[in-house]
mmCIF file with all atom_site columns, C-alpha atoms in Angstrom:
data_model
loop_
_atom_site.group_PDB
_atom_site.id
_atom_site.type_symbol
_atom_site.label_atom_id
_atom_site.label_alt_id
_atom_site.label_comp_id
_atom_site.label_asym_id
_atom_site.label_entity_id
_atom_site.label_seq_id
_atom_site.pdbx_PDB_ins_code
_atom_site.Cartn_x
_atom_site.Cartn_y
_atom_site.Cartn_z
_atom_site.occupancy
_atom_site.B_iso_or_equiv
_atom_site.pdbx_formal_charge
_atom_site.auth_seq_id
_atom_site.auth_comp_id
_atom_site.auth_asym_id
_atom_site.auth_atom_id
_atom_site.pdbx_PDB_model_num
ATOM 1   C CA . UNK A 1 1   ? 96.386  112.860 98.261  1.00 74.00 ? 1   UNK A CA 1
ATOM 2   C CA . UNK A 1 2   ? 93.133  113.079 96.243  1.00 87.00 ? 2   UNK A CA 1
ATOM 3   C CA . UNK A 1 3   ? 92.500  109.913 94.370  1.00 93.00 ? 3   UNK A CA 1
ATOM 4   C CA . UNK A 1 4   ? 89.963  108.921 91.652  1.00 95.00 ? 4   UNK A CA 1
ATOM 5   C CA . UNK A 1 5   ? 89.446  105.238 91.618  1.00 96.00 ? 5   UNK A CA 1
ATOM 6   C CA . UNK A 1 6   ? 87.694  103.691 88.766  1.00 96.00 ? 6   UNK A CA 1
ATOM 7   C CA . UNK A 1 7   ? 86.941  99.942  89.449  1.00 95.00 ? 7   UNK A CA 1
ATOM 8   C CA . UNK A 1 8   ? 83.732  97.940  88.876  1.00 94.00 ? 8   UNK A CA 1
ATOM 9   C CA . UNK A 1 9   ? 84.751  94.914  91.045  1.00 92.00 ? 9   UNK A CA 1
ATOM 10  C CA . UNK A 1 10  ? 82.834  95.375  94.257  1.00 92.00 ? 10  UNK A CA 1
ATOM 11  C CA . UNK A 1 11  ? 85.261  93.298  96.512  1.00 92.00 ? 11  UNK A CA 1
ATOM 12  C CA . UNK A 1 12  ? 88.419  94.977  95.167  1.00 92.00 ? 12  UNK A CA 1
ATOM 13  C CA . UNK A 1 13  ? 86.846  98.325  95.357  1.00 93.00 ? 13  UNK A CA 1
ATOM 14  C CA . UNK A 1 14  ? 85.731  97.931  98.979  1.00 93.00 ? 14  UNK A CA 1
ATOM 15  C CA . UNK A 1 15  ? 89.063  96.555  100.035 1.00 91.00 ? 15  UNK A CA 1
ATOM 16  C CA . UNK A 1 16  ? 91.026  99.381  98.290  1.00 93.00 ? 16  UNK A CA 1
ATOM 17  C CA . UNK A 1 17  ? 88.820  102.303 99.338  1.00 93.00 ? 17  UNK A CA 1
ATOM 18  C CA . UNK A 1 18  ? 88.731  101.127 102.992 1.00 91.00 ? 18  UNK A CA 1
ATOM 19  C CA . UNK A 1 19  ? 92.494  100.817 103.127 1.00 92.00 ? 19  UNK A CA 1
ATOM 20  C CA . UNK A 1 20  ? 93.292  104.047 101.361 1.00 91.00 ? 20  UNK A CA 1
ATOM 21  C CA . UNK A 1 21  ? 90.955  105.993 103.686 1.00 88.00 ? 21  UNK A CA 1
ATOM 22  C CA . UNK A 1 22  ? 92.571  104.325 106.725 1.00 85.00 ? 22  UNK A CA 1
ATOM 23  C CA . UNK A 1 23  ? 95.860  105.747 105.338 1.00 84.00 ? 23  UNK A CA 1
ATOM 24  C CA . UNK A 1 24  ? 94.304  109.186 105.283 1.00 82.00 ? 24  UNK A CA 1
ATOM 25  C CA . UNK A 1 25  ? 93.871  109.555 101.570 1.00 87.00 ? 25  UNK A CA 1
ATOM 26  C CA . UNK A 1 26  ? 90.822  111.146 99.962  1.00 88.00 ? 26  UNK A CA 1
ATOM 27  C CA . UNK A 1 27  ? 89.198  108.581 97.554  1.00 92.00 ? 27  UNK A CA 1
ATOM 28  C CA . UNK A 1 28  ? 86.295  109.029 95.024  1.00 94.00 ? 28  UNK A CA 1
ATOM 29  C CA . UNK A 1 29  ? 85.204  105.726 93.718  1.00 95.00 ? 29  UNK A CA 1
ATOM 30  C CA . UNK A 1 30  ? 83.099  105.107 90.639  1.00 95.00 ? 30  UNK A CA 1
ATOM 31  C CA . UNK A 1 31  ? 82.142  101.683 88.958  1.00 94.00 ? 31  UNK A CA 1
ATOM 32  C CA . UNK A 1 32  ? 81.155  103.033 85.507  1.00 95.00 ? 32  UNK A CA 1
ATOM 33  C CA . UNK A 1 33  ? 83.853  103.701 82.847  1.00 94.00 ? 33  UNK A CA 1
ATOM 34  C CA . UNK A 1 34  ? 81.964  106.757 81.194  1.00 95.00 ? 34  UNK A CA 1
ATOM 35  C CA . UNK A 1 35  ? 81.366  108.283 84.607  1.00 94.00 ? 35  UNK A CA 1
ATOM 36  C CA . UNK A 1 36  ? 84.949  107.873 85.518  1.00 94.00 ? 36  UNK A CA 1
ATOM 37  C CA . UNK A 1 37  ? 86.025  109.359 82.206  1.00 95.00 ? 37  UNK A CA 1
ATOM 38  C CA . UNK A 1 38  ? 83.985  112.523 82.765  1.00 94.00 ? 38  UNK A CA 1
ATOM 39  C CA . UNK A 1 39  ? 85.299  112.948 86.244  1.00 94.00 ? 39  UNK A CA 1
ATOM 40  C CA . UNK A 1 40  ? 88.829  112.373 85.091  1.00 94.00 ? 40  UNK A CA 1
ATOM 41  C CA . UNK A 1 41  ? 88.553  114.883 82.326  1.00 92.00 ? 41  UNK A CA 1
ATOM 42  C CA . UNK A 1 42  ? 86.742  117.644 84.192  1.00 90.00 ? 42  UNK A CA 1
ATOM 43  C CA . UNK A 1 43  ? 88.052  117.416 87.816  1.00 87.00 ? 43  UNK A CA 1
ATOM 44  C CA . UNK A 1 44  ? 91.534  117.557 89.280  1.00 85.00 ? 44  UNK A CA 1
ATOM 45  C CA . UNK A 1 45  ? 92.987  114.683 91.023  1.00 89.00 ? 45  UNK A CA 1
ATOM 46  C CA . UNK A 1 46  ? 96.494  113.981 92.336  1.00 88.00 ? 46  UNK A CA 1
ATOM 47  C CA . UNK A 1 47  ? 96.345  110.434 91.062  1.00 92.00 ? 47  UNK A CA 1
ATOM 48  C CA . UNK A 1 48  ? 93.815  108.221 89.183  1.00 95.00 ? 48  UNK A CA 1
ATOM 49  C CA . UNK A 1 49  ? 93.690  104.446 89.697  1.00 96.00 ? 49  UNK A CA 1
ATOM 50  C CA . UNK A 1 50  ? 91.936  102.903 86.644  1.00 96.00 ? 50  UNK A CA 1
ATOM 51  C CA . UNK A 1 51  ? 90.969  99.289  86.018  1.00 95.00 ? 51  UNK A CA 1
ATOM 52  C CA . UNK A 1 52  ? 91.067  98.067  82.391  1.00 93.00 ? 52  UNK A CA 1
ATOM 53  C CA . UNK A 1 53  ? 87.894  96.096  82.105  1.00 93.00 ? 53  UNK A CA 1
ATOM 54  C CA . UNK A 1 54  ? 84.961  98.559  82.935  1.00 94.00 ? 54  UNK A CA 1
ATOM 55  C CA . UNK A 1 55  ? 81.336  98.982  82.018  1.00 92.00 ? 55  UNK A CA 1
ATOM 56  C CA . UNK A 1 56  ? 80.545  101.201 79.093  1.00 94.00 ? 56  UNK A CA 1
ATOM 57  C CA . UNK A 1 57  ? 84.169  102.046 78.091  1.00 94.00 ? 57  UNK A CA 1
ATOM 58  C CA . UNK A 1 58  ? 87.556  100.454 78.824  1.00 94.00 ? 58  UNK A CA 1
ATOM 59  C CA . UNK A 1 59  ? 90.076  101.899 81.242  1.00 94.00 ? 59  UNK A CA 1
ATOM 60  C CA . UNK A 1 60  ? 92.605  102.243 78.421  1.00 94.00 ? 60  UNK A CA 1
ATOM 61  C CA . UNK A 1 61  ? 90.167  104.462 76.481  1.00 94.00 ? 61  UNK A CA 1
ATOM 62  C CA . UNK A 1 62  ? 89.836  106.695 79.578  1.00 95.00 ? 62  UNK A CA 1
ATOM 63  C CA . UNK A 1 63  ? 93.670  106.914 79.758  1.00 94.00 ? 63  UNK A CA 1
ATOM 64  C CA . UNK A 1 64  ? 93.846  107.778 75.970  1.00 92.00 ? 64  UNK A CA 1
ATOM 65  C CA . UNK A 1 65  ? 91.149  110.429 76.284  1.00 93.00 ? 65  UNK A CA 1
ATOM 66  C CA . UNK A 1 66  ? 92.979  111.985 79.205  1.00 91.00 ? 66  UNK A CA 1
ATOM 67  C CA . UNK A 1 67  ? 96.270  112.291 77.327  1.00 89.00 ? 67  UNK A CA 1
ATOM 68  C CA . UNK A 1 68  ? 94.592  113.471 74.253  1.00 88.00 ? 68  UNK A CA 1
ATOM 69  C CA . UNK A 1 69  ? 93.074  116.330 76.354  1.00 88.00 ? 69  UNK A CA 1
ATOM 70  C CA . UNK A 1 70  ? 96.536  116.993 77.788  1.00 82.00 ? 70  UNK A CA 1
ATOM 71  C CA . UNK A 1 71  ? 95.432  116.148 81.306  1.00 84.00 ? 71  UNK A CA 1
ATOM 72  C CA . UNK A 1 72  ? 98.611  115.133 83.187  1.00 83.00 ? 72  UNK A CA 1
ATOM 73  C CA . UNK A 1 73  ? 96.976  113.336 86.038  1.00 88.00 ? 73  UNK A CA 1
ATOM 74  C CA . UNK A 1 74  ? 99.255  110.500 87.075  1.00 90.00 ? 74  UNK A CA 1
ATOM 75  C CA . UNK A 1 75  ? 97.540  107.148 86.309  1.00 93.00 ? 75  UNK A CA 1
ATOM 76  C CA . UNK A 1 76  ? 98.028  103.778 87.929  1.00 95.00 ? 76  UNK A CA 1
ATOM 77  C CA . UNK A 1 77  ? 96.482  101.066 85.875  1.00 94.00 ? 77  UNK A CA 1
ATOM 78  C CA . UNK A 1 78  ? 95.043  98.182  87.881  1.00 91.00 ? 78  UNK A CA 1
ATOM 79  C CA . UNK A 1 79  ? 94.350  95.026  86.041  1.00 90.00 ? 79  UNK A CA 1
ATOM 80  C CA . UNK A 1 80  ? 93.899  91.242  86.124  1.00 89.00 ? 80  UNK A CA 1
ATOM 81  C CA . UNK A 1 81  ? 95.836  91.170  82.925  1.00 87.00 ? 81  UNK A CA 1
ATOM 82  C CA . UNK A 1 82  ? 99.438  90.714  83.860  1.00 84.00 ? 82  UNK A CA 1
ATOM 83  C CA . UNK A 1 83  ? 101.342 89.696  80.614  1.00 88.00 ? 83  UNK A CA 1
ATOM 84  C CA . UNK A 1 84  ? 104.268 91.788  79.479  1.00 88.00 ? 84  UNK A CA 1
ATOM 85  C CA . UNK A 1 85  ? 102.246 92.815  76.334  1.00 88.00 ? 85  UNK A CA 1
ATOM 86  C CA . UNK A 1 86  ? 99.380  94.090  78.479  1.00 88.00 ? 86  UNK A CA 1
ATOM 87  C CA . UNK A 1 87  ? 101.639 96.098  80.676  1.00 89.00 ? 87  UNK A CA 1
ATOM 88  C CA . UNK A 1 88  ? 103.544 97.629  77.658  1.00 90.00 ? 88  UNK A CA 1
ATOM 89  C CA . UNK A 1 89  ? 100.137 98.549  76.035  1.00 90.00 ? 89  UNK A CA 1
ATOM 90  C CA . UNK A 1 90  ? 98.858  100.189 79.193  1.00 90.00 ? 90  UNK A CA 1
ATOM 91  C CA . UNK A 1 91  ? 102.062 102.291 79.538  1.00 90.00 ? 91  UNK A CA 1
ATOM 92  C CA . UNK A 1 92  ? 102.121 103.082 75.730  1.00 89.00 ? 92  UNK A CA 1
ATOM 93  C CA . UNK A 1 93  ? 98.501  104.336 76.081  1.00 88.00 ? 93  UNK A CA 1
ATOM 94  C CA . UNK A 1 94  ? 99.580  106.875 78.665  1.00 90.00 ? 94  UNK A CA 1
ATOM 95  C CA . UNK A 1 95  ? 99.574  105.034 81.967  1.00 91.00 ? 95  UNK A CA 1
ATOM 96  C CA . UNK A 1 96  ? 102.381 105.914 84.390  1.00 89.00 ? 96  UNK A CA 1
ATOM 97  C CA . UNK A 1 97  ? 102.431 102.690 86.231  1.00 91.00 ? 97  UNK A CA 1
ATOM 98  C CA . UNK A 1 98  ? 100.813 99.296  85.975  1.00 93.00 ? 98  UNK A CA 1
ATOM 99  C CA . UNK A 1 99  ? 99.899  96.995  88.974  1.00 92.00 ? 99  UNK A CA 1
ATOM 100 C CA . UNK A 1 100 ? 98.577  93.486  88.228  1.00 91.00 ? 100 UNK A CA 1
ATOM 101 C CA . UNK A 1 101 ? 95.937  91.850  90.442  1.00 90.00 ? 101 UNK A CA 1
ATOM 102 C CA . UNK A 1 102 ? 96.245  90.232  92.948  1.00 90.00 ? 102 UNK A CA 1
ATOM 103 C CA . UNK A 1 103 ? 98.433  92.759  94.635  1.00 90.00 ? 103 UNK A CA 1
ATOM 104 C CA . UNK A 1 104 ? 99.721  93.636  98.138  1.00 91.00 ? 104 UNK A CA 1
ATOM 105 C CA . UNK A 1 105 ? 97.984  96.739  99.486  1.00 92.00 ? 105 UNK A CA 1
ATOM 106 C CA . UNK A 1 106 ? 101.404 98.029  100.792 1.00 90.00 ? 106 UNK A CA 1
ATOM 107 C CA . UNK A 1 107 ? 102.742 97.901  97.215  1.00 91.00 ? 107 UNK A CA 1
ATOM 108 C CA . UNK A 1 108 ? 99.696  99.888  95.987  1.00 92.00 ? 108 UNK A CA 1
ATOM 109 C CA . UNK A 1 109 ? 100.264 102.562 98.529  1.00 90.00 ? 109 UNK A CA 1
ATOM 110 C CA . UNK A 1 110 ? 103.969 102.694 97.756  1.00 89.00 ? 110 UNK A CA 1
ATOM 111 C CA . UNK A 1 111 ? 103.222 103.136 94.006  1.00 89.00 ? 111 UNK A CA 1
ATOM 112 C CA . UNK A 1 112 ? 100.822 105.894 94.615  1.00 89.00 ? 112 UNK A CA 1
ATOM 113 C CA . UNK A 1 113 ? 103.266 107.791 96.754  1.00 85.00 ? 113 UNK A CA 1
ATOM 114 C CA . UNK A 1 114 ? 105.937 107.275 94.109  1.00 84.00 ? 114 UNK A CA 1
ATOM 115 C CA . UNK A 1 115 ? 103.595 108.580 91.462  1.00 85.00 ? 115 UNK A CA 1
ATOM 116 C CA . UNK A 1 116 ? 102.794 111.728 93.530  1.00 81.00 ? 116 UNK A CA 1
ATOM 117 C CA . UNK A 1 117 ? 106.422 112.403 94.205  1.00 76.00 ? 117 UNK A CA 1
ATOM 118 C CA . UNK A 1 118 ? 107.293 112.175 90.577  1.00 75.00 ? 118 UNK A CA 1
ATOM 119 C CA . UNK A 1 119 ? 104.384 114.337 89.578  1.00 71.00 ? 119 UNK A CA 1
ATOM 120 C CA . UNK A 1 120 ? 105.211 117.060 91.999  1.00 65.00 ? 120 UNK A CA 1
ATOM 121 C CA . UNK A 1 121 ? 108.949 116.940 90.995  1.00 60.00 ? 121 UNK A CA 1
ATOM 122 C CA . UNK A 1 122 ? 108.013 117.235 87.279  1.00 55.00 ? 122 UNK A CA 1
ATOM 123 C CA . UNK A 1 123 ? 105.803 120.245 87.935  1.00 55.00 ? 123 UNK A CA 1
ATOM 124 C CA . UNK A 1 124 ? 108.221 121.899 90.441  1.00 50.00 ? 124 UNK A CA 1
ATOM 125 C CA . UNK A 1 125 ? 105.550 121.948 92.940  1.00 51.00 ? 125 UNK A CA 1
ATOM 126 C CA . UNK A 1 126 ? 106.043 122.035 96.701  1.00 55.00 ? 126 UNK A CA 1
ATOM 127 C CA . UNK A 1 127 ? 104.599 119.256 98.860  1.00 70.00 ? 127 UNK A CA 1
ATOM 128 C CA . UNK A 1 128 ? 103.430 121.815 101.326 1.00 81.00 ? 128 UNK A CA 1
ATOM 129 C CA . UNK A 1 129 ? 100.281 123.806 101.597 1.00 89.00 ? 129 UNK A CA 1
ATOM 130 C CA . UNK A 1 130 ? 99.815  126.983 103.805 1.00 92.00 ? 130 UNK A CA 1
ATOM 131 C CA . UNK A 1 131 ? 97.238  129.347 105.037 1.00 92.00 ? 131 UNK A CA 1
ATOM 132 C CA . UNK A 1 132 ? 98.425  132.137 107.257 1.00 91.00 ? 132 UNK A CA 1
ATOM 133 C CA . UNK A 1 133 ? 100.794 130.454 109.752 1.00 93.00 ? 133 UNK A CA 1
ATOM 134 C CA . UNK A 1 134 ? 99.389  127.062 109.174 1.00 95.00 ? 134 UNK A CA 1
ATOM 135 C CA . UNK A 1 135 ? 101.451 124.654 107.214 1.00 94.00 ? 135 UNK A CA 1
ATOM 136 C CA . UNK A 1 136 ? 100.933 121.006 106.119 1.00 93.00 ? 136 UNK A CA 1
ATOM 137 C CA . UNK A 1 137 ? 103.356 118.636 104.364 1.00 88.00 ? 137 UNK A CA 1
ATOM 138 C CA . UNK A 1 138 ? 101.400 116.287 102.135 1.00 80.00 ? 138 UNK A CA 1
ATOM 139 C CA . UNK A 1 139 ? 104.065 113.575 101.973 1.00 72.00 ? 139 UNK A CA 1
ATOM 140 C CA . UNK A 1 140 ? 105.237 113.490 105.539 1.00 77.00 ? 140 UNK A CA 1
ATOM 141 C CA . UNK A 1 141 ? 101.755 114.393 106.784 1.00 82.00 ? 141 UNK A CA 1
ATOM 142 C CA . UNK A 1 142 ? 103.265 116.947 109.221 1.00 90.00 ? 142 UNK A CA 1
ATOM 143 C CA . UNK A 1 143 ? 101.083 119.824 110.338 1.00 94.00 ? 143 UNK A CA 1
ATOM 144 C CA . UNK A 1 144 ? 102.407 122.903 112.090 1.00 94.00 ? 144 UNK A CA 1
ATOM 145 C CA . UNK A 1 145 ? 100.815 126.271 113.180 1.00 94.00 ? 145 UNK A CA 1
ATOM 146 C CA . UNK A 1 146 ? 102.994 129.106 114.326 1.00 91.00 ? 146 UNK A CA 1
ATOM 147 C CA . UNK A 1 147 ? 105.830 126.621 114.491 1.00 90.00 ? 147 UNK A CA 1
ATOM 148 C CA . UNK A 1 148 ? 103.990 124.170 116.813 1.00 92.00 ? 148 UNK A CA 1
ATOM 149 C CA . UNK A 1 149 ? 103.199 120.621 115.799 1.00 93.00 ? 149 UNK A CA 1
ATOM 150 C CA . UNK A 1 150 ? 99.597  119.619 115.516 1.00 94.00 ? 150 UNK A CA 1
ATOM 151 C CA . UNK A 1 151 ? 98.765  115.910 115.821 1.00 92.00 ? 151 UNK A CA 1
ATOM 152 C CA . UNK A 1 152 ? 95.849  115.028 113.312 1.00 89.00 ? 152 UNK A CA 1
ATOM 153 C CA . UNK A 1 153 ? 94.074  111.780 112.872 1.00 85.00 ? 153 UNK A CA 1
ATOM 154 C CA . UNK A 1 154 ? 94.079  110.545 109.195 1.00 80.00 ? 154 UNK A CA 1
ATOM 155 C CA . UNK A 1 155 ? 90.562  111.679 108.400 1.00 81.00 ? 155 UNK A CA 1
ATOM 156 C CA . UNK A 1 156 ? 91.185  115.043 110.131 1.00 88.00 ? 156 UNK A CA 1
ATOM 157 C CA . UNK A 1 157 ? 94.300  115.487 107.992 1.00 88.00 ? 157 UNK A CA 1
ATOM 158 C CA . UNK A 1 158 ? 92.229  114.698 104.869 1.00 85.00 ? 158 UNK A CA 1
ATOM 159 C CA . UNK A 1 159 ? 89.599  117.118 105.790 1.00 90.00 ? 159 UNK A CA 1
ATOM 160 C CA . UNK A 1 160 ? 92.225  119.967 106.467 1.00 93.00 ? 160 UNK A CA 1
ATOM 161 C CA . UNK A 1 161 ? 93.996  119.188 103.257 1.00 89.00 ? 161 UNK A CA 1
ATOM 162 C CA . UNK A 1 162 ? 90.813  119.425 101.309 1.00 88.00 ? 162 UNK A CA 1
ATOM 163 C CA . UNK A 1 163 ? 89.993  122.789 102.946 1.00 93.00 ? 163 UNK A CA 1
ATOM 164 C CA . UNK A 1 164 ? 93.592  124.122 102.343 1.00 92.00 ? 164 UNK A CA 1
ATOM 165 C CA . UNK A 1 165 ? 93.450  123.025 98.710  1.00 86.00 ? 165 UNK A CA 1
ATOM 166 C CA . UNK A 1 166 ? 90.305  125.260 98.430  1.00 87.00 ? 166 UNK A CA 1
ATOM 167 C CA . UNK A 1 167 ? 91.650  127.894 100.660 1.00 89.00 ? 167 UNK A CA 1
ATOM 168 C CA . UNK A 1 168 ? 89.500  131.155 100.347 1.00 89.00 ? 168 UNK A CA 1
ATOM 169 C CA . UNK A 1 169 ? 86.742  129.068 98.692  1.00 88.00 ? 169 UNK A CA 1
ATOM 170 C CA . UNK A 1 170 ? 83.540  128.035 100.482 1.00 91.00 ? 170 UNK A CA 1
ATOM 171 C CA . UNK A 1 171 ? 83.036  124.233 100.315 1.00 88.00 ? 171 UNK A CA 1
ATOM 172 C CA . UNK A 1 172 ? 79.636  122.767 101.137 1.00 88.00 ? 172 UNK A CA 1
ATOM 173 C CA . UNK A 1 173 ? 78.930  119.948 103.478 1.00 86.00 ? 173 UNK A CA 1
ATOM 174 C CA . UNK A 1 174 ? 78.047  117.701 100.514 1.00 82.00 ? 174 UNK A CA 1
ATOM 175 C CA . UNK A 1 175 ? 81.265  118.506 98.786  1.00 82.00 ? 175 UNK A CA 1
ATOM 176 C CA . UNK A 1 176 ? 83.283  117.684 101.842 1.00 85.00 ? 176 UNK A CA 1
ATOM 177 C CA . UNK A 1 177 ? 81.407  114.304 102.167 1.00 81.00 ? 177 UNK A CA 1
ATOM 178 C CA . UNK A 1 178 ? 82.011  113.468 98.556  1.00 74.00 ? 178 UNK A CA 1
ATOM 179 C CA . UNK A 1 179 ? 85.705  114.332 98.553  1.00 75.00 ? 179 UNK A CA 1
ATOM 180 C CA . UNK A 1 180 ? 86.730  113.137 102.005 1.00 77.00 ? 180 UNK A CA 1
ATOM 181 C CA . UNK A 1 181 ? 84.349  110.178 102.857 1.00 71.00 ? 181 UNK A CA 1
ATOM 182 C CA . UNK A 1 182 ? 83.048  109.245 99.341  1.00 61.00 ? 182 UNK A CA 1
ATOM 183 C CA . UNK A 1 183 ? 79.315  108.927 98.189  1.00 53.00 ? 183 UNK A CA 1
ATOM 184 C CA . UNK A 1 184 ? 78.363  106.305 100.717 1.00 54.00 ? 184 UNK A CA 1
ATOM 185 C CA . UNK A 1 185 ? 77.273  108.729 103.558 1.00 55.00 ? 185 UNK A CA 1
ATOM 186 C CA . UNK A 1 186 ? 73.780  110.232 104.094 1.00 60.00 ? 186 UNK A CA 1
ATOM 187 C CA . UNK A 1 187 ? 74.159  113.944 103.450 1.00 58.00 ? 187 UNK A CA 1
ATOM 188 C CA . UNK A 1 188 ? 71.896  114.456 106.598 1.00 66.00 ? 188 UNK A CA 1
ATOM 189 C CA . UNK A 1 189 ? 74.538  112.884 108.871 1.00 71.00 ? 189 UNK A CA 1
ATOM 190 C CA . UNK A 1 190 ? 76.291  115.060 111.305 1.00 81.00 ? 190 UNK A CA 1
ATOM 191 C CA . UNK A 1 191 ? 79.741  113.542 110.624 1.00 84.00 ? 191 UNK A CA 1
ATOM 192 C CA . UNK A 1 192 ? 81.097  116.731 108.964 1.00 87.00 ? 192 UNK A CA 1
ATOM 193 C CA . UNK A 1 193 ? 80.086  118.933 111.854 1.00 90.00 ? 193 UNK A CA 1
ATOM 194 C CA . UNK A 1 194 ? 81.645  116.473 114.458 1.00 90.00 ? 194 UNK A CA 1
ATOM 195 C CA . UNK A 1 195 ? 84.975  116.134 112.559 1.00 90.00 ? 195 UNK A CA 1
ATOM 196 C CA . UNK A 1 196 ? 85.140  119.820 111.894 1.00 93.00 ? 196 UNK A CA 1
ATOM 197 C CA . UNK A 1 197 ? 84.647  120.623 115.591 1.00 93.00 ? 197 UNK A CA 1
ATOM 198 C CA . UNK A 1 198 ? 87.523  118.231 116.367 1.00 93.00 ? 198 UNK A CA 1
ATOM 199 C CA . UNK A 1 199 ? 89.699  119.697 113.695 1.00 95.00 ? 199 UNK A CA 1
ATOM 200 C CA . UNK A 1 200 ? 88.980  123.229 114.979 1.00 94.00 ? 200 UNK A CA 1
ATOM 201 C CA . UNK A 1 201 ? 89.781  122.330 118.550 1.00 95.00 ? 201 UNK A CA 1
ATOM 202 C CA . UNK A 1 202 ? 93.361  121.421 117.300 1.00 95.00 ? 202 UNK A CA 1
ATOM 203 C CA . UNK A 1 203 ? 93.901  123.961 114.572 1.00 95.00 ? 203 UNK A CA 1
ATOM 204 C CA . UNK A 1 204 ? 92.261  127.150 116.065 1.00 94.00 ? 204 UNK A CA 1
ATOM 205 C CA . UNK A 1 205 ? 91.471  127.030 119.739 1.00 91.00 ? 205 UNK A CA 1
ATOM 206 C CA . UNK A 1 206 ? 94.976  127.567 121.065 1.00 87.00 ? 206 UNK A CA 1
ATOM 207 C CA . UNK A 1 207 ? 95.605  130.466 118.641 1.00 90.00 ? 207 UNK A CA 1
ATOM 208 C CA . UNK A 1 208 ? 94.481  134.092 118.538 1.00 87.00 ? 208 UNK A CA 1
ATOM 209 C CA . UNK A 1 209 ? 92.958  134.194 115.110 1.00 90.00 ? 209 UNK A CA 1
ATOM 210 C CA . UNK A 1 210 ? 90.682  131.388 113.750 1.00 93.00 ? 210 UNK A CA 1
ATOM 211 C CA . UNK A 1 211 ? 91.364  130.094 110.269 1.00 95.00 ? 211 UNK A CA 1
ATOM 212 C CA . UNK A 1 212 ? 88.429  127.728 109.832 1.00 95.00 ? 212 UNK A CA 1
ATOM 213 C CA . UNK A 1 213 ? 85.076  129.555 109.429 1.00 94.00 ? 213 UNK A CA 1
ATOM 214 C CA . UNK A 1 214 ? 81.415  128.424 109.139 1.00 93.00 ? 214 UNK A CA 1
ATOM 215 C CA . UNK A 1 215 ? 79.356  130.031 106.489 1.00 91.00 ? 215 UNK A CA 1
ATOM 216 C CA . UNK A 1 216 ? 75.917  129.602 107.854 1.00 88.00 ? 216 UNK A CA 1
ATOM 217 C CA . UNK A 1 217 ? 73.633  127.565 105.552 1.00 85.00 ? 217 UNK A CA 1
ATOM 218 C CA . UNK A 1 218 ? 76.474  127.292 103.004 1.00 88.00 ? 218 UNK A CA 1
ATOM 219 C CA . UNK A 1 219 ? 79.524  125.427 104.260 1.00 91.00 ? 219 UNK A CA 1
ATOM 220 C CA . UNK A 1 220 ? 82.983  126.063 105.503 1.00 94.00 ? 220 UNK A CA 1
ATOM 221 C CA . UNK A 1 221 ? 86.069  128.030 104.405 1.00 94.00 ? 221 UNK A CA 1
ATOM 222 C CA . UNK A 1 222 ? 89.604  128.280 105.550 1.00 95.00 ? 222 UNK A CA 1
ATOM 223 C CA . UNK A 1 223 ? 91.269  131.706 105.254 1.00 92.00 ? 223 UNK A CA 1
ATOM 224 C CA . UNK A 1 224 ? 93.235  134.277 107.116 1.00 84.00 ? 224 UNK A CA 1
ATOM 225 C CA . UNK A 1 225 ? 90.687  136.920 107.200 1.00 67.00 ? 225 UNK A CA 1
ATOM 226 C CA . UNK A 1 226 ? 88.208  136.234 110.083 1.00 50.00 ? 226 UNK A CA 1
ATOM 227 C CA . UNK A 1 227 ? 85.380  138.167 108.493 1.00 49.00 ? 227 UNK A CA 1
ATOM 228 C CA . UNK A 1 228 ? 83.870  135.158 106.732 1.00 44.00 ? 228 UNK A CA 1
#
């Protein structure tokens, strides 16, 4: 699940981002309302978590602009405002769910998963991605190649999911860091190479044809054709 998280409270953001990444989700966190609005309008996310009280513009304005632009990204409103009136307003503005602070992290995850299931059901989309004989189930987090189960760590799953969502398209190291780890990593780190090596050892090494390819000086691509 690829999540946009717009929240200016440092402690709340650190807690949520850490927890979601440990669960294997891909999280892009921003603190500024206008920056979050631009990302929400021009990029595709599985779910957006949006706080109401934000610098520059409010979370409700972001939700309104999304719906006005006919962007159907599921939105979970996160707010310290917990009156019935606040919740009704948030939902009327276009939010799909509303969670008041303080909250249990397990409830946050459950609500995100429910939003994702409803979104996929409404779109008639499958919860599976495939490239060649490699299949992953986004909800159950099951990975199979040629009918054989592949056991991946949460970050490895997130990395593979990102590659498969961009199948046939070269993604740069910077893009991978931003979407899988967030903005808090030095782009000169070798964390991508390290994780990619581990992922390849599980996805490709026991099979005749590799699916993950390095485009030297550019990035990585996952595709059937080995002539990258």
